[in-house]
Amino acid sequence: MPDIAYEQARHGSSIGQPLTRRDGILKVTGAATYAADNRPEGLLHAVVAVSRIARGRVTHLDVAAAKGHPGVVAVMTGANAPKLAQDPDAKDNPFMFRLDLLQSDQVRYAHQPIAVVIAETLEAATEGAELLAPRYAVEPARIGLDVEAPQEPDAVGAGDKARASRGDVEAGLAEAERRIETVYETAAQYHNALEPHAIVAQWDGDRLIVDTPSQGLGMAQMRLAALFGLDPKNILVRSPFLGGGFGSKGLLSGPQVLGVMAAKLVGRPVKLVLRREQMFGPVGHRAETRQTLRLGTDASGALTALDHHTLTATSSFDDFYEPASALSRYLYAAPAVSTGHSGVRVDTGTPLFMRAPGEASGSVALEGAIDEMAEACGLDPLDFRLKNYAEAEPISGRPFSSKALRECYAQGAARFGWDKRAKAPRSMRDSAGRLVGYGVGTALFPALMMQAEARAEIRADGTGTVALGAHDMGQGAWTALAQIAADGLGIDLAQLDFQSGRSDLPNAGIAGGSAHTATAGSAIHSATSAVLAQLAELATGDERSPLYGAGNAGVFARGGRLLRRDDEGRGESFADILARAGRASVSAEGKAAPDSASREAYAMHSHGAVFAEVSVDPDLGQIRVTRLVGAFAAGRIVNPRLVTSQYYGGMIWGVSFALHENAVLDPRSGRVMNANLGEYHVPVNADVPAIEAILVEEYDPHVNPLGIKGVGEIGITGTAGAIANAVYHATGIRVRKTPITLDLLLG
Amino acid sequence: MNRFDYVRAGSVAEAVAAAAEPGAAYLAAGTNLLDLMKGGITRPTRLVDVTHLPGLDRIESLPGGGHRVGALVRNSDLAYDAGFARAYPAVAEALLSGASAQLRNAATLAGNLMQRTRCPYFYDPASACNKRDPGAGCDARGGETRLHAVLGWSEHCIATHPSDLCVPLVALDAVVEIAGKAGSREVALDAFHRLPGDAPERETVLEPGEMIVSLRLPEDAAAFAGHSRYLKIRDRTSYAFAVVSASAALRLEGGRIGAARLALGGVALKPWRARAAEVVLAGAEPGEASFRAAADAALAEARPSGDNAFKIELARRLIVRTLTLAAAGTPERMPALPASAFADGSALHA
Amino acid sequence: MSFSLTLTVNGETRAIDLDDPRVTLLDLLRERLHLTGSKKGCDRGQCGACTVLVNGRRVNSCLALAVSLDGADVLTIEGLAQGDALHPVQAAFIDHDGFQCGFCTPGQIMSAVGLIREGQAGDDPERVREGMSGNLCRCGAYIGITQAVLEAQARLAAEQGEAA
């Protein structure tokens, strides 16, 4: 448990306050402990050796050479790896992905782990892995979307339907006054959290302690229990801080498990950290897509039909299909909407959830197609979007639980200066003669709820504890969830002991789907409400209390006291209530889960509008996103400072999606040829000179008890499309693939 | 990284002797060498550390004009040396457009000259590469070739030289001063790097054990100071290798170009001096017509080595732009984004 | 073969015996001196997470052999604060929310300290952005980072002005 210094105690409500991060001091002093910073006594270093081929078999490893290197303690291969209690290729549910744990000599993708070298020093382990000099029986790599005839998958994303539709799209297109058909392609991307996947594993008999970054502590614990045949209670997973996750640390990856196996093999604690190039293979990625969109409108510009089909790729041995068409089920009104997916199998690692899986890729294509359709209708892109504003969810027909998208469009456009946009493309210039373009994109991300548990306690001294195994990967759980906890208990933050980030606390579910604050926050709300109910019962049933007779519903908590709703002057401190009752503390557990009734009745999404200005050199093609304004409505805002940062980060991922990220595969070998941060580009500071985020007010009584929607992923959606549309507006060149690179703009 | 002998040289003579053995490599900052060693691309058995050698970190103004820059001068020290930057502003601009501030603080002049290509097939030990393994073949051919050479390549190698610094240096006739077992010699920078031909593994004219001790800018190089630019087209705004870069330096005399220097980066396995273009420019009136003619001359021999035909047209346009900027005059102050198409910052106030 | 070297790390002069010349400054700090604030994001000089000051200059510690730095003065994130008082750059990073996950933060902060010492960026946001472009932030906290550097620069400049 990190020792977090408190610098901010505030009276009254914490929720809504723009508090700075409670873990800030730890992070700016280098004291925040990430997995690879742990050093139990007797620690050995493990380095993974990975395959250089994409398909075939490993026929030889020079284990003797590796073992002969001074300092090398052991080489773990399929021959001597500890036996596992669960087949790594088992798949019991869609959330369970097949792992490469040295179970065979088969190679299924480049950078697949094929051995682990364990040594006294990192230098020795690293060279030991090099000395293994594997030999292979190579089979031709199958790469690219045209590698085989596509098949429709059973499900896409996390168990979504591959196909969904309403109305007759063909009829809608046939009757349309105007129609377009357009194809967009998006490149494969790799998460590349700045912290490579790392694990420090220590065995003590049949007990296991691991320090490893995790967006899902409970699931990691259960997977380890299954793989090693352990009682989950005997496994402790600690992850107080993640150095970024973006989906790649949601499920335990193969290399993390290899670290545990290595520790078991050598009987000493082991640290295993992936090398950067090894992040391109065994820990998931966002697969490439080719999306075909067909749109039709009537004479007024109202959509008569929208058809969105995605072709994508999964691995040869497991199933994850980027659900890129799903966005069209939620966003624009049309009497006929059809969405579908198909996939091919290629020799890469299995794609996985990567920040806004589906929505990010789908958004850039849909927003481009919408822009093309607007132009075909002679309408301003923003007017066209307003014209086709969905008052109910297009396919399901459900009303929205809340939707302040109109306000997002209006506030964003005003702030951005959308009215200064010249209608014709390639007609705006800056003072140096560079082409200037404005573009807009609509942002949307579903407001999900998952399952979580939390524990809360108030003690006789008036202080409180809230505990749950939540995850802080940068979104600010240490701060935002503590704010919810303090408010839930009615105490100041300074009086709260907030415990998180480990698997021996109540299971807080998974930090994914932009649902962690909503879900874990709701569990906290449930637990703290239960604690206050106990306190209220003690007080209101006691004649000696000033709250006597008020009833549970007649009191509320603030500043460590219970107060009468009808007379705030009458109240009693928690300490007094507990002292009189002779209780050292009251505690309770709480749970959160989606409310199926309200989820059936309402469609629930966060919305936003992103406006982009780009500058393009007319001769040389180089692009710079000179300004981004995003306006987002996402229900109740727990901490506007942290939420703003999430929007900024998401929008920068949008810049990255539109202009930079591109895993370049050699089509012959199947190897990623830019598996490094020098040439797999993500934006640098100079790429994002000006970003603004507007937090649009929105009240949602249905989404969850706290009215919170997600903010972590929505920023990518809308942004990439807005940039692509701005590039078109600047240059008159419609690039229908991402990343948009300068060579595509030379004309 | 393999184990190696570490030798700290106390003098140039000692260094040269220690480095003459097969498998030896010089270690200066190591910003490229360690990268290569960590990737298993090069596995020297001995590192001769020259960073502690005295006297090689000086920037001297030479009595008859010109400058001598010691091999160990750090990139940032050279770029921020006021006298040097005033005399050779395009060199300073090129330096500051390269890598990151951290790398520039470490990387040395000699190391920059010696840096290896960023060809991904060179960097991928599983790919065939004639540079790494003479005779093995070149997997870049027919592979991912967007950034590969369009000038001076051969069927054996289509890689490019990644240096920014070398581009204006070669334009300004810089001379490499070399120490070896047999004594000292000097080589024009233009002749220092080799084109691949049928021996791409031989990247420079250095003989085994030879060491760069300094680089000299000749007397007349500073005469271009008023009209010198470096421009670098990149896939992101900063911290990226050049797609194509150009350095132009003009001496304007009575409304005409008295002398012109032009070089390209990112187009060949060496910094590419465009002498044919210089001939076109000499005596011409500065302007779009002469700049276009120069660009055409510079790229006359260019041919794509794969999916990179765009680089030829991009290089032409870049030459025109760089000459235009150079003709307009060297900026008073180093641009906020050195060598960038967005150097002037005006895009931010559109 | 063993190598003896002397390094001053965060003000403390230390005699270090290295049994292996392959050890980089970053791995020396993290694995042998147990100063784990400096982070390894790429190990190839491409992300900046390992940035420390060597002899007052910011460098990538992953690309420097420790044995070659005999006699150097090294400042890491652990040595930046004066007792309980944060360095102005550290404080500004909290105030301007110049990070999310925090993994790149020690490198960002040491790079910012180096940038301000270099004195080339001044109060120009564009020069700060360019000067900080050697430090990747995958979370995308660049807006806060730039604001933090500018504020710290102004504060340090003011303090220097007062001292003069």
mmCIF file of C-alpha atoms in Angstrom, chain A residues 52 69-70 123 126-127 130-131 275 430-432 434 436 438 613 615-624 626 659-660 664-668 671 673-674 676-684 686-687 689 741-743 745-747, chain B residues 1-3 38-40 43 118 120-121 124-128 138-144 146-147 231-241 243 310-311 313-314 317-318 321 337 340-350:
data_model
loop_
_atom_site.group_PDB
_atom_site.id
_atom_site.type_symbol
_atom_site.label_atom_id
_atom_site.label_comp_id
_atom_site.label_asym_id
_atom_site.label_seq_id
_atom_site.Cartn_x
_atom_site.Cartn_y
_atom_site.Cartn_z
ATOM 1 C CA ARG A 52 11.732 -13.905 -35.036
ATOM 2 C CA HIS A 69 27.082 -17.355 -20.010
ATOM 3 C CA PRO A 70 28.379 -16.152 -16.650
ATOM 4 C CA GLU A 123 22.888 -7.987 -18.331
ATOM 5 C CA THR A 126 19.676 -10.336 -21.657
ATOM 6 C CA GLU A 127 22.741 -11.819 -23.309
ATOM 7 C CA GLU A 130 20.449 -13.614 -27.281
ATOM 8 C CA LEU A 131 22.704 -16.661 -27.141
ATOM 9 C CA ARG A 275 11.740 -5.192 -23.873
ATOM 10 C CA ASP A 430 -2.505 31.201 -42.785
ATOM 11 C CA SER A 431 -0.195 34.209 -42.911
ATOM 12 C CA ALA A 432 2.682 32.036 -44.153
ATOM 13 C CA ARG A 434 0.019 27.234 -45.456
ATOM 14 C CA VAL A 436 -5.699 25.650 -43.168
ATOM 15 C CA TYR A 438 -11.412 22.951 -40.145
ATOM 16 C CA GLU A 613 -7.838 22.921 -37.112
ATOM 17 C CA SER A 615 -2.193 23.381 -41.032
ATOM 18 C CA VAL A 616 -0.763 21.661 -44.098
ATOM 19 C CA ASP A 617 2.224 22.738 -46.118
ATOM 20 C CA PRO A 618 0.819 23.051 -49.641
ATOM 21 C CA ASP A 619 3.995 21.820 -51.340
ATOM 22 C CA LEU A 620 5.592 19.530 -48.805
ATOM 23 C CA GLY A 621 2.513 17.903 -47.300
ATOM 24 C CA GLN A 622 3.615 18.057 -43.695
ATOM 25 C CA ILE A 623 0.640 18.322 -41.327
ATOM 26 C CA ARG A 624 0.253 19.908 -37.931
ATOM 27 C CA THR A 626 -2.737 23.463 -34.668
ATOM 28 C CA LEU A 659 -1.560 11.058 -38.233
ATOM 29 C CA HIS A 660 0.917 8.759 -36.571
ATOM 30 C CA VAL A 664 4.369 -1.587 -40.385
ATOM 31 C CA LEU A 665 4.408 -5.299 -41.121
ATOM 32 C CA ASP A 666 6.669 -6.831 -43.680
ATOM 33 C CA PRO A 667 4.151 -8.739 -45.768
ATOM 34 C CA ARG A 668 6.610 -11.543 -46.407
ATOM 35 C CA ARG A 671 7.408 -9.041 -38.573
ATOM 36 C CA MET A 673 9.414 -3.522 -38.933
ATOM 37 C CA ASN A 674 9.042 -0.521 -36.637
ATOM 38 C CA ASN A 676 10.342 0.650 -31.394
ATOM 39 C CA LEU A 677 9.343 4.098 -30.196
ATOM 40 C CA GLY A 678 11.648 5.852 -32.619
ATOM 41 C CA GLU A 679 9.721 4.740 -35.663
ATOM 42 C CA TYR A 680 6.370 3.598 -34.290
ATOM 43 C CA HIS A 681 5.309 7.184 -33.921
ATOM 44 C CA VAL A 682 3.086 8.550 -31.212
ATOM 45 C CA PRO A 683 2.730 12.317 -30.819
ATOM 46 C CA VAL A 684 5.481 14.276 -29.126
ATOM 47 C CA ALA A 686 5.404 19.629 -30.318
ATOM 48 C CA ASP A 687 2.609 17.759 -32.107
ATOM 49 C CA PRO A 689 0.294 22.835 -29.415
ATOM 50 C CA THR A 741 0.992 10.847 -43.943
ATOM 51 C CA LEU A 742 2.539 13.659 -45.900
ATOM 52 C CA ASP A 743 3.220 11.571 -48.990
ATOM 53 C CA LEU A 745 -0.948 14.981 -49.692
ATOM 54 C CA LEU A 746 1.655 15.804 -52.314
ATOM 55 C CA GLY A 747 -0.981 15.814 -55.053
ATOM 56 C CA MET B 1 24.552 -7.243 -25.286
ATOM 57 C CA ASN B 2 27.673 -9.382 -25.565
ATOM 58 C CA ARG B 3 30.548 -9.168 -23.136
ATOM 59 C CA LYS B 38 21.295 -3.826 -27.461
ATOM 60 C CA GLY B 39 19.598 -4.881 -30.671
ATOM 61 C CA GLY B 40 22.260 -7.454 -31.399
ATOM 62 C CA ARG B 43 28.673 -7.214 -31.259
ATOM 63 C CA ARG B 118 17.921 3.401 -39.720
ATOM 64 C CA PRO B 120 14.523 -1.395 -40.514
ATOM 65 C CA TYR B 121 15.974 -4.440 -42.248
ATOM 66 C CA ASP B 124 16.126 -6.505 -37.752
ATOM 67 C CA PRO B 125 18.629 -9.302 -37.148
ATOM 68 C CA ALA B 126 16.297 -11.815 -38.766
ATOM 69 C CA SER B 127 16.277 -9.981 -42.086
ATOM 70 C CA ALA B 128 18.908 -10.450 -44.743
ATOM 71 C CA CYS B 138 18.856 -7.269 -49.037
ATOM 72 C CA ASP B 139 15.399 -7.896 -47.607
ATOM 73 C CA ALA B 140 14.578 -4.235 -47.903
ATOM 74 C CA ARG B 141 14.209 -4.794 -51.651
ATOM 75 C CA GLY B 142 10.557 -5.626 -52.134
ATOM 76 C CA GLY B 143 9.800 -4.878 -48.518
ATOM 77 C CA GLU B 144 8.707 -1.789 -46.669
ATOM 78 C CA ARG B 146 8.764 4.183 -48.011
ATOM 79 C CA LEU B 147 11.841 5.843 -46.510
ATOM 80 C CA LEU B 231 14.872 22.148 -43.792
ATOM 81 C CA LYS B 232 13.728 18.711 -42.722
ATOM 82 C CA ILE B 233 10.458 17.030 -43.625
ATOM 83 C CA ARG B 234 9.261 14.686 -40.914
ATOM 84 C CA ASP B 235 6.376 12.366 -40.083
ATOM 85 C CA ARG B 236 5.919 14.095 -36.757
ATOM 86 C CA THR B 237 6.684 17.640 -35.718
ATOM 87 C CA SER B 238 9.821 16.777 -33.782
ATOM 88 C CA TYR B 239 11.976 13.822 -32.706
ATOM 89 C CA ALA B 240 11.811 12.014 -36.017
ATOM 90 C CA PHE B 241 14.258 11.099 -38.717
ATOM 91 C CA VAL B 243 11.791 11.776 -44.736
ATOM 92 C CA PHE B 310 7.134 10.381 -53.770
ATOM 93 C CA LYS B 311 10.493 11.243 -52.236
ATOM 94 C CA GLU B 313 9.094 14.940 -56.116
ATOM 95 C CA LEU B 314 9.198 15.844 -52.422
ATOM 96 C CA ARG B 317 9.882 20.783 -53.864
ATOM 97 C CA LEU B 318 11.986 20.832 -50.739
ATOM 98 C CA ARG B 321 11.552 25.809 -50.631
ATOM 99 C CA LEU B 337 11.031 24.581 -34.356
ATOM 100 C CA SER B 340 10.617 22.641 -39.565
ATOM 101 C CA ALA B 341 8.004 23.407 -42.171
ATOM 102 C CA PHE B 342 6.278 25.030 -39.193
ATOM 103 C CA ALA B 343 9.377 26.858 -38.017
ATOM 104 C CA ASP B 344 7.894 30.312 -37.861
ATOM 105 C CA GLY B 345 5.023 29.476 -35.534
ATOM 106 C CA SER B 346 2.542 31.445 -37.629
ATOM 107 C CA ALA B 347 0.367 28.376 -38.084
ATOM 108 C CA LEU B 348 -0.616 28.664 -34.448
ATOM 109 C CA HIS B 349 -2.363 31.972 -35.017
ATOM 110 C CA ALA B 350 -4.287 31.187 -38.154
#
